[in-house]
Amino acid sequence: MAEKSRTPIKKIVGASLVGTTIEWYDFFLYGSAAALVFPALFFPKSDPLTGTLLSFLTYAVGFVARPLGALVFGHYGDRLGRKKLLVISLLLMGGATFLIGCLPTHAAIGSAAPLLLTALRLVQGFALGGEWGGAVLIVSEHGDPARRGFWASWPQAGAPGGNLLATAVLAVLAAVQSDEAFTAWGWRIPFLLSGLLVLVGLWIRLSISESPVFQQAVANAEPSTTLPIVEVFRHHWRDVITAIGARFAENVSYYVITAFVLVYAVEAAKLQKGFVLNAVLIGSAVHFASIPLWGALSDRLGRRPVYLLGAAGVGLWTFAFFPLIDTGNFAAITLAVTVGLVLHGAMYGPQAAFFSELFGTRMRYSGVSFGAQIASIIAGGLAPLIAVALLQAYGSAVPVMLYVAAAAVLTLITVFVAKETRGRDLLTLEAGAGETTGGIASSTAAAEGVKP
């Protein structure tokens, strides 16, 4: 067994949560700005919906860069350790976000403005592609198997935590500034604030220890020249497919609920952006609290039952979500967003432990990151873009509802046919057996008495 870390699990969780919250704050801040101000500032010659579409194209670029980040950070994270790469990812993300706050607009430098914006968005995506896997693994590999779902769900709470922080800052600015002032200079404030947040995150992350599971795996492993990603596809290709399919409904539903909703509410329902931002703020707070509860439930019931509940829930709720937005009633809109995010949490909470339990230690960072980030392109990155295009083409939310429901069906099928992973020993998930039966983990599960 690995030696116990000198760093208590609660401190590991805190360091991971703070870092992921800051990085998701940076990432979601861009998404909100892409819906609210970037069309006018960086794509001013387009009509409103087309400008928004172009703005979301730069938003999607960040997702395209995420698999590259997953490959690079995964490779070095599996070779050098989780901690070092988490520090680098935080520096990259925070630096790119700070520079976005300093960018001149189209009115000042013309076409160079959206090009620079796109370049910085690529850096954001690259950093986040490496951040997520390392953050969930350093917690999963410190915690005990019996409570892994609960502990590993806390870094997941960094996503709504970052969205909550970004939305709160934007809501405050919308309340104290006129639309003209916010568009002129106020939008820069939350981006510049990222520089201070990164310093706090670095101070915390530098104080924790490396994963004991990784340290023991390195000590016991034979020297290898094979790239970790090659080992992933040699031994865990089915698990990569599982991760991609499992993330589909989770990604699509989340970005429709939190990013596209701003466009739909303003352009189709004719509501004020501050009105909707407050609803997302409340929903994100409840979402933050619900994720660890779903993670804890997955420790009792298994990863698959909880995940299936979330996928089915968001697929059905989408048909109530948009009619509630159309009411223009604040309570109804808040209910739509909150219920949608709580159901999303039933997927997102168990996800970190579920994916960590699929891969061997010396290829886990690569496998978890690559599977998750490939899904982020085809699901999360395109979700706002596809939703805006459907709204523009049909002038109705019905095609968007069907789009979310189809994503839910895909995830339901993927998770239903996957094997249960709860209780697996991460130290024993190494290459050597089980490659042709759905991943190495399946043979380990049998040895541990985990029902497949």
XYZ file of C-alpha atoms in Angstrom:
452
model
C 0.000 0.000 0.000
C 1.047 3.564 -0.593
C 2.269 5.569 2.319
C -0.251 8.004 3.641
C 0.258 11.521 2.427
C 1.509 14.065 4.906
C -1.139 16.376 3.543
C -4.600 15.656 5.034
C -7.300 14.760 2.516
C -9.320 17.858 3.405
C -6.388 20.097 2.489
C -5.888 18.189 -0.774
C -9.579 18.667 -1.562
C -9.396 22.354 -0.653
C -6.355 22.959 -2.851
C -7.947 21.148 -5.770
C -11.277 22.928 -5.330
C -9.747 26.404 -5.115
C -7.660 25.809 -8.223
C -10.479 24.374 -10.306
C -12.822 27.153 -9.182
C -10.343 29.775 -10.394
C -9.750 28.022 -13.710
C -13.454 27.517 -14.364
C -14.072 31.132 -13.359
C -11.696 32.128 -16.147
C -13.269 29.745 -18.640
C -16.911 30.562 -17.889
C -16.244 34.272 -17.702
C -15.347 34.067 -21.367
C -18.578 32.176 -22.092
C -20.701 34.841 -20.412
C -18.816 37.634 -22.161
C -19.212 35.789 -25.489
C -22.961 35.958 -25.025
C -23.199 39.488 -23.602
C -20.490 41.861 -24.885
C -18.027 40.233 -27.295
C -20.401 40.313 -30.315
C -20.537 44.122 -30.172
C -16.885 44.647 -29.206
C -15.121 42.184 -31.498
C -17.669 41.426 -34.271
C -19.485 44.772 -34.676
C -20.334 44.525 -38.402
C -22.681 41.565 -37.955
C -26.364 41.476 -37.038
C -26.988 40.536 -33.371
C -27.520 36.772 -33.747
C -24.773 36.363 -36.357
C -22.400 38.335 -34.148
C -23.267 36.049 -31.263
C -22.662 33.046 -33.490
C -19.192 34.360 -34.407
C -18.502 35.086 -30.757
C -19.398 31.524 -29.813
C -17.072 30.286 -32.559
C -14.174 31.774 -30.608
C -15.755 30.221 -27.503
C -15.685 26.808 -29.226
C -12.016 27.271 -30.161
C -11.163 26.903 -26.478
C -12.683 23.445 -26.535
C -10.704 22.478 -29.635
C -7.475 23.183 -27.736
C -8.487 21.087 -24.740
C -7.546 17.637 -26.150
C -4.082 18.986 -26.995
C -3.769 20.171 -23.425
C -4.990 16.770 -22.270
C -2.289 15.006 -24.308
C 0.576 17.259 -23.205
C -0.400 17.571 -19.552
C -1.470 13.925 -19.408
C 1.904 12.752 -20.748
C 3.960 14.775 -18.297
C 1.487 14.232 -15.459
C 1.908 10.470 -15.855
C 5.698 10.841 -16.022
C 6.446 13.665 -13.560
C 3.438 13.730 -11.230
C 0.124 15.492 -10.784
C 1.168 18.484 -8.662
C 3.696 20.121 -10.998
C 1.301 20.111 -13.930
C -1.523 21.581 -11.861
C 0.654 24.581 -11.008
C 1.541 25.134 -14.687
C -2.074 24.880 -15.837
C -3.184 27.479 -13.308
C -0.487 29.920 -14.451
C -1.408 29.513 -18.117
C -5.124 29.916 -17.581
C -4.820 32.916 -15.290
C -2.328 34.673 -17.553
C -4.499 34.253 -20.642
C -7.593 35.525 -18.842
C -5.773 38.565 -17.479
C -4.543 39.441 -20.982
C -8.079 39.202 -22.395
C -8.977 41.979 -19.967
C -6.214 44.096 -21.518
C -7.186 43.491 -25.175
C -8.023 46.410 -27.482
C -11.356 45.986 -29.252
C -12.266 45.927 -32.950
C -12.843 49.692 -32.847
C -9.195 50.225 -31.847
C -7.221 47.737 -33.960
C -9.700 46.223 -36.389
C -9.508 42.549 -37.352
C -6.474 41.948 -35.157
C -8.736 42.166 -32.095
C -10.756 38.970 -32.710
C -7.553 37.197 -33.781
C -5.847 38.028 -30.488
C -8.994 37.056 -28.619
C -9.006 33.693 -30.373
C -5.315 33.092 -29.575
C -5.862 33.718 -25.872
C -8.930 31.494 -25.935
C -6.723 28.726 -27.340
C -4.362 29.121 -24.375
C -7.330 28.932 -21.995
C -8.540 25.726 -23.599
C -5.066 24.185 -23.603
C -4.656 24.913 -19.881
C -8.090 23.640 -18.896
C -7.557 20.470 -20.923
C -4.682 19.640 -18.597
C -6.213 21.007 -15.411
C -9.296 18.853 -15.071
C -7.632 15.434 -15.117
C -4.914 16.381 -12.677
C -7.301 18.064 -10.244
C -9.649 15.087 -9.957
C -6.813 12.541 -9.873
C -4.812 14.116 -7.085
C -7.930 13.858 -4.905
C -8.987 10.400 -6.136
C -5.497 9.049 -5.497
C -5.326 10.490 -1.976
C -8.771 9.399 -0.803
C -9.897 5.962 0.370
C -11.977 3.783 -2.003
C -15.042 3.749 0.273
C -15.494 7.538 0.030
C -13.779 8.237 -3.272
C -16.983 9.393 -4.968
C -17.539 12.025 -2.266
C -13.980 13.352 -2.061
C -13.389 13.334 -5.828
C -16.635 15.210 -6.446
C -15.310 18.334 -4.732
C -12.977 19.355 -7.591
C -16.053 18.902 -9.801
C -17.799 21.495 -7.667
C -15.155 23.920 -8.923
C -17.106 24.172 -12.193
C -20.274 25.644 -10.663
C -18.057 27.426 -8.147
C -16.239 29.178 -10.977
C -19.466 29.846 -12.803
C -20.979 31.173 -9.579
C -18.037 33.499 -9.068
C -18.036 34.691 -12.693
C -21.795 35.197 -12.735
C -21.725 36.992 -9.378
C -19.073 39.441 -10.574
C -20.995 40.101 -13.796
C -24.283 40.482 -11.895
C -22.734 43.048 -9.537
C -21.302 45.004 -12.447
C -24.649 44.878 -14.269
C -26.346 46.236 -11.141
C -23.963 49.152 -10.512
C -23.158 50.112 -14.105
C -25.163 51.236 -17.068
C -25.113 49.031 -20.163
C -22.974 51.664 -21.877
C -20.355 51.718 -19.105
C -20.245 47.924 -18.887
C -19.726 47.610 -22.646
C -17.147 50.410 -22.716
C -14.861 49.241 -19.887
C -16.697 47.410 -17.104
C -16.424 44.015 -18.777
C -12.639 44.144 -18.318
C -12.781 44.126 -14.511
C -13.625 40.433 -13.975
C -10.898 39.393 -16.433
C -8.258 41.502 -14.685
C -9.392 40.128 -11.318
C -8.140 36.720 -12.448
C -4.544 37.792 -11.824
C -5.194 38.162 -8.076
C -7.129 34.897 -7.901
C -4.272 32.979 -9.536
C -1.820 34.144 -6.872
C -4.138 32.765 -4.184
C -4.514 29.465 -6.051
C -0.772 29.044 -6.526
C -0.050 29.661 -2.853
C -2.469 26.874 -1.898
C -1.451 24.370 -4.578
C 2.261 24.670 -3.850
C 1.609 23.626 -0.241
C 0.239 20.125 -0.966
C 2.038 16.825 -1.522
C 2.196 14.597 -4.578
C -0.277 11.711 -4.960
C 0.888 8.695 -2.892
C -0.673 6.302 -5.427
C 1.404 7.880 -8.194
C 4.564 7.801 -6.074
C 4.180 4.098 -5.337
C 3.352 3.297 -8.948
C 6.550 5.041 -10.047
C 8.581 3.188 -7.426
C 7.205 -0.197 -8.481
C 7.144 0.293 -12.243
C 9.696 -0.957 -14.727
C 11.281 1.765 -16.920
C 9.214 2.279 -20.080
C 9.732 4.231 -23.279
C 6.125 3.781 -24.416
C 4.062 6.955 -24.359
C 1.254 6.878 -21.771
C -1.357 7.734 -24.427
C -0.211 4.722 -26.464
C -0.734 2.537 -23.390
C -4.190 4.051 -22.996
C -5.256 2.974 -26.474
C -3.541 -0.392 -26.116
C -5.226 -1.356 -22.852
C -8.121 1.060 -22.261
C -9.615 2.013 -25.630
C -13.100 0.948 -24.551
C -12.792 3.030 -21.402
C -11.927 6.075 -23.515
C -15.145 5.514 -25.482
C -17.051 5.178 -22.205
C -15.685 8.499 -20.974
C -16.594 10.251 -24.235
C -20.142 8.913 -24.302
C -20.715 9.533 -20.604
C -19.723 13.179 -20.948
C -21.981 13.892 -23.895
C -25.236 14.706 -22.075
C -23.336 16.220 -19.160
C -21.489 18.683 -21.417
C -24.341 19.567 -23.769
C -26.868 20.151 -20.999
C -24.501 22.247 -18.905
C -23.550 24.701 -21.618
C -27.119 25.030 -22.832
C -28.314 25.759 -19.286
C -25.546 28.201 -18.344
C -24.293 29.794 -21.580
C -26.951 29.491 -24.278
C -29.683 30.463 -21.813
C -28.270 34.004 -21.768
C -28.648 34.286 -25.543
C -32.099 32.695 -25.600
C -33.445 34.826 -22.763
C -32.215 38.110 -24.265
C -32.801 37.470 -27.983
C -35.897 35.220 -27.962
C -37.632 35.869 -24.635
C -36.685 39.591 -24.653
C -35.514 39.638 -21.034
C -32.843 41.781 -19.379
C -29.435 40.072 -19.050
C -29.154 40.958 -15.348
C -32.498 39.247 -14.741
C -31.217 35.958 -16.167
C -27.756 36.254 -14.620
C -29.366 36.351 -11.174
C -31.275 33.147 -11.934
C -28.060 31.433 -13.066
C -26.362 32.725 -9.917
C -28.934 31.031 -7.674
C -28.909 27.846 -9.737
C -25.113 27.646 -9.610
C -25.130 27.965 -5.814
C -27.522 25.020 -5.485
C -25.531 23.100 -8.102
C -22.337 23.634 -6.096
C -23.954 22.151 -2.986
C -25.559 19.218 -4.803
C -22.452 17.806 -6.514
C -20.777 16.348 -3.370
C -24.124 14.870 -2.324
C -24.432 13.032 -5.643
C -20.803 11.920 -5.293
C -21.527 10.531 -1.814
C -24.631 8.756 -3.113
C -22.507 7.077 -5.792
C -20.366 5.611 -2.983
C -23.483 3.853 -1.701
C -25.380 2.973 -4.885
C -22.600 2.846 -7.475
C -21.468 5.269 -10.158
C -23.776 3.966 -12.901
C -27.209 4.285 -11.183
C -26.583 7.890 -10.141
C -25.160 8.804 -13.540
C -28.111 7.225 -15.359
C -30.537 9.187 -13.194
C -28.829 12.450 -14.153
C -28.771 11.681 -17.886
C -32.439 10.704 -17.958
C -33.314 13.728 -15.849
C -31.719 16.363 -18.088
C -33.170 14.678 -21.195
C -36.683 15.032 -19.817
C -36.237 18.389 -18.075
C -35.209 20.166 -21.281
C -38.864 20.018 -22.397
C -39.854 22.034 -19.321
C -36.759 24.249 -19.265
C -37.486 26.495 -22.242
C -41.240 26.945 -21.581
C -40.311 28.111 -18.074
C -37.822 30.617 -19.522
C -40.533 31.872 -21.897
C -42.780 32.822 -18.968
C -40.496 35.743 -18.147
C -41.198 35.043 -14.477
C -38.100 35.169 -12.279
C -39.196 32.303 -10.021
C -39.979 30.107 -13.024
C -36.641 30.897 -14.713
C -34.754 30.207 -11.482
C -36.599 26.900 -11.122
C -35.720 25.962 -14.718
C -32.013 26.633 -14.245
C -31.751 25.165 -10.740
C -33.498 21.862 -11.457
C -31.511 21.480 -14.671
C -28.225 22.013 -12.851
C -29.118 19.679 -9.969
C -29.892 16.916 -12.473
C -26.631 17.710 -14.249
C -24.880 17.280 -10.896
C -26.047 13.657 -10.749
C -23.716 13.051 -13.695
C -20.956 15.459 -12.758
C -20.681 14.392 -9.104
C -19.766 10.709 -9.676
C -17.841 11.454 -12.875
C -14.416 12.080 -11.335
C -14.346 8.820 -9.379
C -15.969 6.903 -12.243
C -13.349 7.969 -14.787
C -10.431 7.619 -12.341
C -11.428 4.016 -11.686
C -11.223 3.134 -15.382
C -7.479 3.602 -15.967
C -4.118 2.341 -14.635
C -2.014 4.738 -12.543
C 0.856 5.289 -15.013
C -1.601 6.171 -17.799
C -4.499 7.524 -15.712
C -3.814 11.246 -16.258
C -3.614 10.682 -20.030
C -6.664 8.416 -20.201
C -8.952 10.504 -18.006
C -7.937 13.780 -19.644
C -8.062 12.606 -23.249
C -11.430 10.850 -23.002
C -13.018 13.772 -21.195
C -11.594 16.482 -23.453
C -12.428 14.797 -26.755
C -16.023 14.879 -25.546
C -15.619 18.549 -24.686
C -15.125 19.397 -28.382
C -18.042 17.516 -29.888
C -20.367 18.105 -26.951
C -19.594 21.148 -24.797
C -17.678 23.220 -27.327
C -20.322 22.940 -30.007
C -23.379 23.053 -27.727
C -23.852 26.861 -27.588
C -22.917 27.144 -31.268
C -25.417 24.486 -32.361
C -28.110 25.880 -30.060
C -27.706 29.417 -31.435
C -27.727 28.099 -35.014
C -30.908 26.095 -34.353
C -32.581 29.114 -32.791
C -31.531 31.292 -35.719
C -32.714 28.751 -38.329
C -36.052 27.773 -36.778
C -36.905 30.676 -34.465
C -37.977 28.136 -31.842
C -36.528 26.322 -28.842
C -38.017 22.968 -29.876
C -34.992 21.885 -31.983
C -32.725 22.770 -29.052
C -34.864 20.603 -26.748
C -34.538 17.679 -29.153
C -30.783 18.248 -29.375
C -30.361 18.001 -25.577
C -32.654 14.968 -25.429
C -30.619 13.187 -28.137
C -27.416 13.815 -26.177
C -29.086 12.328 -23.112
C -30.034 9.167 -25.001
C -26.437 8.701 -26.164
C -25.146 8.981 -22.600
C -27.817 6.650 -21.254
C -26.783 3.946 -23.703
C -23.063 4.411 -22.983
C -23.346 4.275 -19.201
C -25.910 1.452 -19.249
C -23.509 -0.878 -21.086
C -20.469 0.197 -19.031
C -19.223 -1.808 -16.032
C -19.623 -0.599 -12.469
C -16.344 0.726 -11.014
C -17.204 1.593 -7.402
C -14.680 0.288 -4.870
C -11.813 -0.507 -7.211
C -8.276 -0.263 -5.878
C -6.457 2.355 -7.942
C -3.056 0.822 -7.154
C -3.953 -2.479 -8.840
C -5.269 -0.940 -12.060
C -2.107 -1.540 -14.038
C -1.487 -3.010 -17.483
C -1.263 -6.738 -17.785
C -4.710 -8.286 -17.942
C -8.230 -7.622 -18.991
C -7.431 -5.465 -22.012
C -9.868 -7.252 -24.264
C -12.777 -7.373 -21.847
C -13.644 -3.744 -21.488
C -10.456 -2.499 -19.847
C -7.947 -3.636 -17.255
C -10.240 -2.561 -14.485
C -12.686 -5.373 -15.155
C -10.268 -8.091 -14.035
C -9.414 -6.075 -10.945
C -13.085 -5.629 -10.127
C -13.582 -9.379 -10.102
C -10.674 -9.802 -7.708
C -12.143 -7.183 -5.381
C -15.642 -8.562 -5.478
C -17.099 -5.586 -7.328
C -20.075 -6.590 -9.381
C -19.471 -5.767 -13.077
